[in-house]
mmCIF file of C-alpha atoms in Angstrom:
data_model
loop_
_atom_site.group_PDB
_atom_site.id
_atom_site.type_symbol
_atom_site.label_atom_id
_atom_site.label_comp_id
_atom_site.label_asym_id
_atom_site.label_seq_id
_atom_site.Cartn_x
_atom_site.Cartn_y
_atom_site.Cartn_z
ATOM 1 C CA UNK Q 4 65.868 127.914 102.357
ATOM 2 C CA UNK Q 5 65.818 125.334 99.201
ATOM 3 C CA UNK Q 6 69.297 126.118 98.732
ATOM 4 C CA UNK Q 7 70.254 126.075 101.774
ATOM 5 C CA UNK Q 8 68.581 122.867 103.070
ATOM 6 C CA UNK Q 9 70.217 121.312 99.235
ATOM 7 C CA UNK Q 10 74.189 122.741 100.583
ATOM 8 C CA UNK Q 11 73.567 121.249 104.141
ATOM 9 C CA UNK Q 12 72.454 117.580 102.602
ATOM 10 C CA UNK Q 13 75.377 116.962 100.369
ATOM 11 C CA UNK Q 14 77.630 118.617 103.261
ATOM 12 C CA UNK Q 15 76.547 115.534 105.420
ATOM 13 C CA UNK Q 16 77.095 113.642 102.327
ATOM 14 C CA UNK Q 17 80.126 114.479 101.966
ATOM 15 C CA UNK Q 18 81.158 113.969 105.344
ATOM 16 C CA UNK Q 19 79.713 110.661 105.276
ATOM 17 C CA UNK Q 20 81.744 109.337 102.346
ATOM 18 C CA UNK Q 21 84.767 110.383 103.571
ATOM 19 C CA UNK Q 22 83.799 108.859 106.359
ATOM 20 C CA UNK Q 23 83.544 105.683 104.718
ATOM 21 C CA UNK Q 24 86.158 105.987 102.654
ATOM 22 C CA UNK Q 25 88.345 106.190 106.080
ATOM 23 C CA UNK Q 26 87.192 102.655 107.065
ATOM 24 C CA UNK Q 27 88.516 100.990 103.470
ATOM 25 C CA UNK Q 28 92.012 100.110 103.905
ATOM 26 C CA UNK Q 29 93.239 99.139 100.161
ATOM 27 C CA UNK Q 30 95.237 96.557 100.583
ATOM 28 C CA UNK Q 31 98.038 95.286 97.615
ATOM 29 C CA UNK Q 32 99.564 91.669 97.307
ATOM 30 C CA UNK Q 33 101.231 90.352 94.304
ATOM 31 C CA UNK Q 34 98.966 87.535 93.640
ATOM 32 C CA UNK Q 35 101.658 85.437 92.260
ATOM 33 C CA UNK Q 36 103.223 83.722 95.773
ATOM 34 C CA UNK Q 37 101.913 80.430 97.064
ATOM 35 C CA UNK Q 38 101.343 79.793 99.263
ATOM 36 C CA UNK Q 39 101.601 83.587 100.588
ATOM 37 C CA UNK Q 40 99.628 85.453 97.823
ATOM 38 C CA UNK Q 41 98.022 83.243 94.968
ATOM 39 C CA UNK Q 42 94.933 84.032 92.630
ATOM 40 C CA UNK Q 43 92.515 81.619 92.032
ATOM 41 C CA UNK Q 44 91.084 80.133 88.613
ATOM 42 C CA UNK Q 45 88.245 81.880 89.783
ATOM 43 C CA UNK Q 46 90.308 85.199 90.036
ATOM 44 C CA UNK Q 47 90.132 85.305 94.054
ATOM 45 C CA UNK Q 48 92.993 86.498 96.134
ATOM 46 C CA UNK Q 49 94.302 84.284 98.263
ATOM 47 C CA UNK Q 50 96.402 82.925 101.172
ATOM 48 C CA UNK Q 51 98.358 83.634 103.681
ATOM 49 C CA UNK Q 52 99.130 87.337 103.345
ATOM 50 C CA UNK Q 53 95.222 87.692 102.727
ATOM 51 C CA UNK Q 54 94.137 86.086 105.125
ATOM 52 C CA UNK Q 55 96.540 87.593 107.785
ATOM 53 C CA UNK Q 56 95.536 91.501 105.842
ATOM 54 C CA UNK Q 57 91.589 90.847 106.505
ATOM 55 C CA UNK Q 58 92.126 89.546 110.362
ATOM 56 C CA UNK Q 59 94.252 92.874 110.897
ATOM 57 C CA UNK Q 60 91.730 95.370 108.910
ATOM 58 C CA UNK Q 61 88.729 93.272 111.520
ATOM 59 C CA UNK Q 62 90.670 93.547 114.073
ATOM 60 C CA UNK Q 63 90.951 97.736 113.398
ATOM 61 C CA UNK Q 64 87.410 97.419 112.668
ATOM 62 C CA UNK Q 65 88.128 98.634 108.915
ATOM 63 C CA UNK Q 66 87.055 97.184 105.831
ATOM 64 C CA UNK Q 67 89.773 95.532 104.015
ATOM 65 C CA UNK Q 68 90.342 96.150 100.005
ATOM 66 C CA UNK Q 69 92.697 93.587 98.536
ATOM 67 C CA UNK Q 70 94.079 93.640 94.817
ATOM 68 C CA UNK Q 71 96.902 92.161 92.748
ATOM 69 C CA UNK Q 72 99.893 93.824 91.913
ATOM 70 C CA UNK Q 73 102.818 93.087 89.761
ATOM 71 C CA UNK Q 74 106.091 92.961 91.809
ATOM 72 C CA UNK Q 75 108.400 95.772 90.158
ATOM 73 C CA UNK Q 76 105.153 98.493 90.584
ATOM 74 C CA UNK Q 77 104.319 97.519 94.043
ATOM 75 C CA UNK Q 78 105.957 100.155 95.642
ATOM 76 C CA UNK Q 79 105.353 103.030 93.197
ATOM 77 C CA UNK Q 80 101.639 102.113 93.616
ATOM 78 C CA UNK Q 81 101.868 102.507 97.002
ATOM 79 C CA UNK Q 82 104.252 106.242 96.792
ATOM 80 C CA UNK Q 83 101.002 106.808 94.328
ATOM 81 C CA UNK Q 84 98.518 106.641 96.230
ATOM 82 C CA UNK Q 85 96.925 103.519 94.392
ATOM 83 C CA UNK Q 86 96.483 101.716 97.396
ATOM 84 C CA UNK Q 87 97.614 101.899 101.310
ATOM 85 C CA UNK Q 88 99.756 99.370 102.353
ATOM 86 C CA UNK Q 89 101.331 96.321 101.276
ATOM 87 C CA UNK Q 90 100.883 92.735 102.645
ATOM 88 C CA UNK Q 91 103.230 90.830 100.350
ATOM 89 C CA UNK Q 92 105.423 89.213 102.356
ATOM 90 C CA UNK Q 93 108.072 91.948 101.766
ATOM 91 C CA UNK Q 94 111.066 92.102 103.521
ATOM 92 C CA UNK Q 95 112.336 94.749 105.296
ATOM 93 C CA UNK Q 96 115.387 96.515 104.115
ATOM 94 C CA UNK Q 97 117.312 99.608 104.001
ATOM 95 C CA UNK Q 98 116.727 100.360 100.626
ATOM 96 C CA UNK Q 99 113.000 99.893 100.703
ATOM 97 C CA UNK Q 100 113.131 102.348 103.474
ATOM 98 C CA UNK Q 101 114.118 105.000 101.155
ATOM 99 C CA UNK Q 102 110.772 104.991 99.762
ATOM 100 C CA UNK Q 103 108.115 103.616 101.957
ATOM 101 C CA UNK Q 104 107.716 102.947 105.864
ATOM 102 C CA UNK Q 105 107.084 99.523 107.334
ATOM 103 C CA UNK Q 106 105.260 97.970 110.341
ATOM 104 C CA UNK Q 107 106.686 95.639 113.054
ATOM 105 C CA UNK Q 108 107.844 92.046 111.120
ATOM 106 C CA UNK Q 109 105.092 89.213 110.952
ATOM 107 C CA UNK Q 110 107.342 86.543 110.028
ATOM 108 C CA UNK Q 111 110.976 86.124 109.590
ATOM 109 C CA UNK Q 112 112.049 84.635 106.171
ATOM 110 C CA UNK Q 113 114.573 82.053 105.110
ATOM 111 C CA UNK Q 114 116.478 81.617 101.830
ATOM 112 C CA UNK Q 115 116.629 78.153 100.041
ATOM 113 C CA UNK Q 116 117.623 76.914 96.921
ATOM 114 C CA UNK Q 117 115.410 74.751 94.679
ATOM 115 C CA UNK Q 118 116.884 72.452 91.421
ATOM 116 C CA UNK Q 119 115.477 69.417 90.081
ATOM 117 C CA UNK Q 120 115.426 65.882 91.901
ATOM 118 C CA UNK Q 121 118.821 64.274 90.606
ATOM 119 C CA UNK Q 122 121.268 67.582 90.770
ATOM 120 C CA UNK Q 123 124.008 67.605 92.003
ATOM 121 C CA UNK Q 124 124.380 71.203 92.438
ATOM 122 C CA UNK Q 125 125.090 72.763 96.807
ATOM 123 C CA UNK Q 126 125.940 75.529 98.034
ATOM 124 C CA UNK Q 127 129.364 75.729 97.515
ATOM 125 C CA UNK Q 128 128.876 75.263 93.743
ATOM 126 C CA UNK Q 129 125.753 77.217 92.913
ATOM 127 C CA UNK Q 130 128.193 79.954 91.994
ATOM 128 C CA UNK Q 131 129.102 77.482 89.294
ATOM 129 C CA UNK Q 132 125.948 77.541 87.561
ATOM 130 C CA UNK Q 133 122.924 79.506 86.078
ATOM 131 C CA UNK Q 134 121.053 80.648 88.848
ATOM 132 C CA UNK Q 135 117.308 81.852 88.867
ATOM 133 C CA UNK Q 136 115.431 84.175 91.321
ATOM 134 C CA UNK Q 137 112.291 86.697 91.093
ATOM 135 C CA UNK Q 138 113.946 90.360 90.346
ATOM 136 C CA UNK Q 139 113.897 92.893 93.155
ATOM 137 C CA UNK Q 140 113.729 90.135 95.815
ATOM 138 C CA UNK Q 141 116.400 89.397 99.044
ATOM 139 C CA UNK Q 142 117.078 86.346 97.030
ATOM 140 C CA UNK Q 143 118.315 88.138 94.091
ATOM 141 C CA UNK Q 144 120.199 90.482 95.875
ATOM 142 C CA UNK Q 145 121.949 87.566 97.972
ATOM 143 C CA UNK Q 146 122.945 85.994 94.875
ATOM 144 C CA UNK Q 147 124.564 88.793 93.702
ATOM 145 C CA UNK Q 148 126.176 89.664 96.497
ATOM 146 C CA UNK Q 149 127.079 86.165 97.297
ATOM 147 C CA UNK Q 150 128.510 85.358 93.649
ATOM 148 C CA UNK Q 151 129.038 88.468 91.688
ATOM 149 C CA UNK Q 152 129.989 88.245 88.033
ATOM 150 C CA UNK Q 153 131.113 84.619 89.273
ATOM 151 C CA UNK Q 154 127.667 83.404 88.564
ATOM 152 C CA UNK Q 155 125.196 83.256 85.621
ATOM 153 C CA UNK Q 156 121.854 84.713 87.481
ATOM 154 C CA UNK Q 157 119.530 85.733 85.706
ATOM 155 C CA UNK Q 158 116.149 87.611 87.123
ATOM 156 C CA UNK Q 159 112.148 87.037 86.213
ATOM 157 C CA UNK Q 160 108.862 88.886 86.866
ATOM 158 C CA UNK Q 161 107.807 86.158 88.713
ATOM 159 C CA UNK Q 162 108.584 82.701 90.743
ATOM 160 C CA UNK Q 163 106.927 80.721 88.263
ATOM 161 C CA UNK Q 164 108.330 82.420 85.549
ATOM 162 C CA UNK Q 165 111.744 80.952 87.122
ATOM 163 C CA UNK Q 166 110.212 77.325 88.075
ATOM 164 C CA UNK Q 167 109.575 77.351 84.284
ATOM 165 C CA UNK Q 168 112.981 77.610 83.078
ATOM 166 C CA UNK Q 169 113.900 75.252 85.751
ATOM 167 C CA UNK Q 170 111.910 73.102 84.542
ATOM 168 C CA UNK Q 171 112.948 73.013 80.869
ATOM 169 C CA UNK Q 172 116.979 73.151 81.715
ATOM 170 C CA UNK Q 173 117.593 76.848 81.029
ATOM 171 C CA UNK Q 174 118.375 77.536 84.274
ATOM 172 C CA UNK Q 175 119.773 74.961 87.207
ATOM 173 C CA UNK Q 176 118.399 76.331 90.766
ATOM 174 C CA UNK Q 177 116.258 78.993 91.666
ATOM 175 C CA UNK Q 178 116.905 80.903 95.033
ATOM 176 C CA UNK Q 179 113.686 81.754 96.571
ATOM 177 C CA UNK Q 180 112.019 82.398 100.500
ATOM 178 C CA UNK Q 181 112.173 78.978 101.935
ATOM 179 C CA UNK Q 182 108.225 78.568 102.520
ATOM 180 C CA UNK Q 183 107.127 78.981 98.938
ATOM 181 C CA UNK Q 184 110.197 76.667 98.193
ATOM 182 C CA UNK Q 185 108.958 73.931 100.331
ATOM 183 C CA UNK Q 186 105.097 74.574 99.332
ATOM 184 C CA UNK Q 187 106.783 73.866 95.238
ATOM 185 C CA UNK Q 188 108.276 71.224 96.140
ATOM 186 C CA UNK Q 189 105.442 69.785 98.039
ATOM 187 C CA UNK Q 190 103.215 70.049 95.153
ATOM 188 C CA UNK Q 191 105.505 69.869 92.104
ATOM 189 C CA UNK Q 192 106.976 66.000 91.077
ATOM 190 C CA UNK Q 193 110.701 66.007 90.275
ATOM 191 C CA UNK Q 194 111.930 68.857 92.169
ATOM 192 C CA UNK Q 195 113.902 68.918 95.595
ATOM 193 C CA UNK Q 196 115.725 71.977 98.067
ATOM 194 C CA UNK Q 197 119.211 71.587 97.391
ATOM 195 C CA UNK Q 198 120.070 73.767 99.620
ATOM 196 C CA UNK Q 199 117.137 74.239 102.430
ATOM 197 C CA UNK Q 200 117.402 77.027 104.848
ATOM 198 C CA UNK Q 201 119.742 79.962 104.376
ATOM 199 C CA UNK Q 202 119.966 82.163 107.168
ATOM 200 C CA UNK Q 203 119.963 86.050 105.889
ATOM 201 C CA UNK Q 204 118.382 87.993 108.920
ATOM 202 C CA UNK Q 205 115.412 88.571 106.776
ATOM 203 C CA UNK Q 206 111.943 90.446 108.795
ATOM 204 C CA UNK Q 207 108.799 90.420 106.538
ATOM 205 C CA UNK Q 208 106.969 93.668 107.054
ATOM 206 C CA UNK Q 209 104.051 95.620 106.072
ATOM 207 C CA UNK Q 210 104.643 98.534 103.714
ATOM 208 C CA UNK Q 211 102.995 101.927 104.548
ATOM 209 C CA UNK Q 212 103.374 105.386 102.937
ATOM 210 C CA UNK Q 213 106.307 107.568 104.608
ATOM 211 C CA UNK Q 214 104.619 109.942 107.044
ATOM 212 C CA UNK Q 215 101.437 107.607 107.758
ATOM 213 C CA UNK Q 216 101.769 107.116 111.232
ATOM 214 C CA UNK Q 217 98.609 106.317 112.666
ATOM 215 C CA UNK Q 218 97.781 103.210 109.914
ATOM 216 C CA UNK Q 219 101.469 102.194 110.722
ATOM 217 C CA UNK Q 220 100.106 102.146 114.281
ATOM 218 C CA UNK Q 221 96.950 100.833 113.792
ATOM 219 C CA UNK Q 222 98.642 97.710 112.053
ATOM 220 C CA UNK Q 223 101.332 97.522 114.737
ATOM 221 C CA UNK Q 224 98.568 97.339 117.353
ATOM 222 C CA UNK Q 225 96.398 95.296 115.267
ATOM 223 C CA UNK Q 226 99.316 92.606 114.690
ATOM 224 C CA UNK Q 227 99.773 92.321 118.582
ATOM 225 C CA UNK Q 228 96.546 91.257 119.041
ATOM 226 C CA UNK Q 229 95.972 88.660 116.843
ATOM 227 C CA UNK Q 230 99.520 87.172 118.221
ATOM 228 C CA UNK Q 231 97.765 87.367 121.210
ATOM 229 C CA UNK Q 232 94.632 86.321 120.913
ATOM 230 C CA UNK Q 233 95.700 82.820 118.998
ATOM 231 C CA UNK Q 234 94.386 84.273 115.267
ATOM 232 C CA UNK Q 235 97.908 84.448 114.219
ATOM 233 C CA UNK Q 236 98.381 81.137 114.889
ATOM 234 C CA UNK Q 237 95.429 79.404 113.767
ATOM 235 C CA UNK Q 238 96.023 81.089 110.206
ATOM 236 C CA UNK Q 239 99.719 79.938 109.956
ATOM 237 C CA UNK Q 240 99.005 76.333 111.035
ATOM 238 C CA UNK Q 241 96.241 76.643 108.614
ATOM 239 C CA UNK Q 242 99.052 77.193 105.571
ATOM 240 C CA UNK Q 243 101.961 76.233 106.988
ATOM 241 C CA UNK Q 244 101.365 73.704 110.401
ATOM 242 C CA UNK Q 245 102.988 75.837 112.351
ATOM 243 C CA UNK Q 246 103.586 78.915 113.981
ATOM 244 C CA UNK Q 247 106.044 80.683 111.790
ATOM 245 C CA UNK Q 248 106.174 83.977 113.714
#
């Protein structure tokens, strides 16, 4: 009876765990994206993608799990298993859908073109000089498609890692999404958009594992209600002062 009272105890256990385990939605972000994804001196993760990650996971009644992830293993983590979804600010492309599924877009995302105050460098001669973006990005992969062999570019871990070089003259622009381009400039003396908003078609997404339907769902759902319900809003005004849905 011992026994069998001990087996029937960490049965419900068991069950219990996994039932917890169910409500934690691990959540990845980069942690290198202001004003999207930043960490704090304290080591927090914040901003926009966070914040917009916890209101969904509240809003499915889940609890959220949110850690940092380098950019180039974002998507094998996910494939892994190390977490289960993305909220990165990650665009949606056909590539990407190779290897992972995405939710409906939460914002749509614009190119721009950063240099320091004083350049003379545009559009129609950033093909002309050494160009800067974040590796595996939509603003890589326009320059390269936009300029070929034409143009110097050359490709970092991160956006700071290419502000940096802008900064000391090793590089002349940096193509980046147009919000963390404004948010730099904003905050950074001596810099300016050269170019400001490049149109590419871009929809940010959240990444899910290929065959995980009902968390695809659950998002999908979850993002129409807090369109509806004005949280959306009230956490993009909060970054951004405005809607940028």
């Amino acid at each position: 009876m011992k026994n069998t009272l001990m087996g029937a105890s960490l049965a419900i256990m068991a069950m219990a765990s996994a039932a917890q385990a169910e409500d934690v939605v691990r959540i990845a972000t980069e942690g290198a994206y202001p004003p999207f994804n930043n960490v704090t001196a304290d080591g927090e993760l914040v901003g926009f993608d966070v914040d917009i990650a916890k209101a969904l996971c509240a809003e499915m009644a889940r609890k959220c799990e949110v850690v940092a992830q380098d950019w180039d293993g974002i998507i094998p983590g996910l494939v892994n298993n190390k977490y289960d979804a993305i909220v990165a600010s990650m665009s949606i492309t056909e590539e990407r859908l190779k290897a992972i599924d995405f939710t409906d877009p939460y914002y749509s995302n614009y190119l721009s073109v950063v240099t320091k105050d004083g350049s003379t460098v545009s559009l129609d001669t950033l093909g002309d000089v050494a160009i800067g973006a974040q590796r595996s990005t939509v603003g890589a992969q326009w320059a390269e498609d936009e300029f070929g062999s034409r143009a110097d570019i050359r490709l970092y871990d991160t956006n700071p890692a290419a502000f940096s070089d802008l900064a000391a003259g090793r590089i002349e622009a940096v193509v980046i999404d147009f919000l963390p381009a404004a948010e730099f400039v904003k905050t950074n003396d001596g810099f300016g958009l050269a170019v400001d908003k490049i149109d590419i078609n871009d929809k940010i997404g959240i990444g899910t594992r290929q065959g995980d339907d009902d968390l695809t769902a659950a998002f999908n759902a979850a993002l129409e209600t807090i369109r509806a319900n004005g949280t959306y809003e009230a956490i993009s005004v909060e970054y951004f002062g405005t809607d940028i849905y």
